[in-house]
Amino acid sequence: MQKYMLILLLMLSTITTSAQNYSTWFHHGNYHLSQCYDIIELSDGNIVVKEAVFDDSINDVGFNLYKITPQGELLDSLFVEDNHINSLSPMLRDPDREGINIMTSFYMDNDNGKNYYRAVYFSDDIELTYESLVELPAECPLPTRFMIDNNNDIVCLSPINNNTYRFMLIGLDGEVKNMSDIMTVSGNVKFSEHPLFVLSTEPLRYGYVTYNGSDIKVEIYDGDFIPISNTIINKFDGWSLSSGLNYNVNGCGDGYFFITITVLNSSNGHHGLMVVKLNSECEVISTYLWGEIAPNQYYPKYQLVNKNLIVTNNSVFLVWTQKKLVESGSGSKTTLVVTRLDNDLNFSWEEYTLALNNAGLFGNYGLTSLTNGGVALSGWMTADNATYYDSKNIYAIVFDNYLSTPEISASENPFVCYPNPAKDLVHIEFSENADCQSVEIYSIDGRLLKSQNNNFNKISIANLTPGLYLIKVRMNDGKEFTERIIKE
């Protein structure tokens, strides 16, 4: 297994109630990146990112697994050969064995027309330990959507034809535990785009959401997939549903669930992005409008990305993109935005990251909660208006959910640095009683690069190469304090 060096480490510390954020980029050699599908936290606290890759002839090749630390350091990688890449391939920890993880997938073998469930088991050390391949019964259609529920079973939605489908419950070992009757759905439905979610765990309730461009239909089923109710919703605090892709639904099993949608205000023609909280009766409890665009206003442009919502027991994390005109010159800049709300949709913090000029494509396909209350996400992007089949960059971002705007005090760092990241000049603001002796800049490996014994309120970094540096402040009483700074 090839070791990689850290490509990029970012720490964004912004205004009030922000989250510490680390980002890593990978370059995948001679392979072309197809999609990045998932990201999970290992039992040792590190993180694994998975990407699907194909060769120059656009043939499926397999998956790369990348292991990184929560601080963004790339530790190791593993290539898993697979000629049947399927986007429905989530990873999870093995519920029965510590330190073992599972990559799951369904696919059809074109040679014999049969459907299979595959599970690849790998250790926290990124080593393959076991693989299983189970042929599904003939009456089991190939799923186009599935999720891992709270019991670590796989809940599958499998279309039979254009408007009929059935649910299946499959264990991680491939055993088909339950299969629903054939069900019918009306309207223009693309089964691959409509999400499943767990509404409640006691009693067990599943939800399935469809939309036809003007309203949302929420269907609730019991643990045996018997329909309980269905509700159509077309108004959200005066806003109506707007046509748009990449909406998502999620819940944490407590009887409430959340939907991300694009919305329209018919009175003034404004478009917006919204997250909606609903209860078990599918009543709208609260909404949060993230962005609003006037008619014919192209910039700023807001957009939902592919995987844009995850809910924990005390947080709702949202992922959007924001597109703006470049401040100088032609072109545009697309920025990934991560927003944290509490479960009542009150704003907590927001981070803007991965700003990219003239982005051709921008996808986010992995999103997972962390044991420390943070969130990790992964995806891919192309620059300079590249096409889908051009080589892409894959990224992983970890937010540790460290809520900070510590006030300057004698018991903490007696200074703050801004802006951060900075391009040419870093300003340093001291607390009232701070008595500074010197300000120094060090490389991340500890080399002294610059020292300043006066004019402590600013220091130039114009001659430094882009990267991560340490600013050390020495006080006349002998104490030393350090902050990290990013040079753009």
Tab-separated table of N, CA, C and O in Angstrom, residues 252 258 309-317 339-345 348-349 373-374 401:
chain	number	residue	atom	x	y	z
A	252	CYS	N	-33.498	10.794	12.614
A	252	CYS	CA	-32.642	10.030	13.530
A	252	CYS	C	-33.477	9.101	14.406
A	252	CYS	O	-33.052	8.718	15.491
A	258	PHE	N	-36.407	15.576	8.416
A	258	PHE	CA	-36.029	16.837	7.795
A	258	PHE	C	-35.887	16.640	6.286
A	258	PHE	O	-35.442	15.587	5.827
A	309	LEU	N	-27.607	16.506	3.452
A	309	LEU	CA	-28.308	16.566	4.734
A	309	LEU	C	-27.934	15.384	5.593
A	309	LEU	O	-27.959	14.236	5.134
A	310	ILE	N	-27.571	15.647	6.842
A	310	ILE	CA	-27.410	14.584	7.829
A	310	ILE	C	-27.906	15.103	9.165
A	310	ILE	O	-27.688	16.269	9.516
A	311	VAL	N	-28.597	14.231	9.901
A	311	VAL	CA	-29.235	14.611	11.157
A	311	VAL	C	-28.674	13.747	12.268
A	311	VAL	O	-28.594	12.522	12.136
A	312	THR	N	-28.261	14.374	13.374
A	312	THR	CA	-27.837	13.647	14.568
A	312	THR	C	-28.835	13.935	15.688
A	312	THR	O	-29.848	14.598	15.470
A	313	ASN	N	-28.539	13.461	16.879
A	313	ASN	CA	-29.492	13.662	17.974
A	313	ASN	C	-29.555	15.095	18.469
A	313	ASN	O	-30.445	15.456	19.226
A	314	ASN	N	-28.620	15.964	18.022
A	314	ASN	CA	-28.703	17.371	18.441
A	314	ASN	C	-28.318	18.359	17.342
A	314	ASN	O	-28.205	19.545	17.608
A	315	SER	N	-28.118	17.883	16.108
A	315	SER	CA	-27.656	18.772	15.044
A	315	SER	C	-28.280	18.399	13.712
A	315	SER	O	-28.623	17.239	13.468
A	316	VAL	N	-28.396	19.407	12.863
A	316	VAL	CA	-28.773	19.222	11.462
A	316	VAL	C	-27.684	19.889	10.633
A	316	VAL	O	-27.461	21.093	10.746
A	317	PHE	N	-26.982	19.096	9.823
A	317	PHE	CA	-25.913	19.626	8.983
A	317	PHE	C	-26.393	19.691	7.543
A	317	PHE	O	-26.944	18.726	7.009
A	339	THR	N	-23.487	24.266	6.805
A	339	THR	CA	-24.249	24.979	7.828
A	339	THR	C	-24.691	24.001	8.901
A	339	THR	O	-25.163	22.911	8.587
A	340	ARG	N	-24.540	24.413	10.164
A	340	ARG	CA	-25.045	23.600	11.271
A	340	ARG	C	-26.201	24.330	11.943
A	340	ARG	O	-26.099	25.501	12.299
A	341	LEU	N	-27.313	23.603	12.100
A	341	LEU	CA	-28.467	24.078	12.851
A	341	LEU	C	-28.701	23.122	14.004
A	341	LEU	O	-28.246	21.974	13.990
A	342	ASP	N	-29.428	23.563	15.023
A	342	ASP	CA	-29.864	22.603	16.024
A	342	ASP	C	-31.129	21.913	15.527
A	342	ASP	O	-31.620	22.195	14.433
A	343	ASN	N	-31.667	20.989	16.318
A	343	ASN	CA	-32.816	20.202	15.855
A	343	ASN	C	-34.102	21.004	15.737
A	343	ASN	O	-35.107	20.501	15.216
A	344	ASP	N	-34.103	22.246	16.240
A	344	ASP	CA	-35.249	23.136	16.047
A	344	ASP	C	-35.004	24.120	14.908
A	344	ASP	O	-35.753	25.084	14.743
A	345	LEU	N	-33.929	23.881	14.152
A	345	LEU	CA	-33.542	24.701	12.999
A	345	LEU	C	-33.124	26.108	13.384
A	345	LEU	O	-33.309	27.066	12.625
A	348	SER	N	-26.491	27.728	14.106
A	348	SER	CA	-25.382	27.553	15.037
A	348	SER	C	-24.083	28.105	14.448
A	348	SER	O	-23.496	29.019	14.992
A	349	TRP	N	-23.629	27.519	13.324
A	349	TRP	CA	-22.444	28.052	12.661
A	349	TRP	C	-22.477	27.705	11.180
A	349	TRP	O	-23.263	26.874	10.731
A	373	GLY	N	-19.409	14.870	17.634
A	373	GLY	CA	-20.445	15.833	17.323
A	373	GLY	C	-20.216	16.589	16.039
A	373	GLY	O	-21.065	17.383	15.629
A	374	GLY	N	-19.085	16.354	15.384
A	374	GLY	CA	-18.794	17.025	14.129
A	374	GLY	C	-19.353	16.263	12.945
A	374	GLY	O	-20.208	15.379	13.073
A	401	ASN	N	-16.637	20.421	14.927
A	401	ASN	CA	-17.747	21.012	15.683
A	401	ASN	C	-17.276	21.725	16.939
A	401	ASN	O	-18.009	21.847	17.913
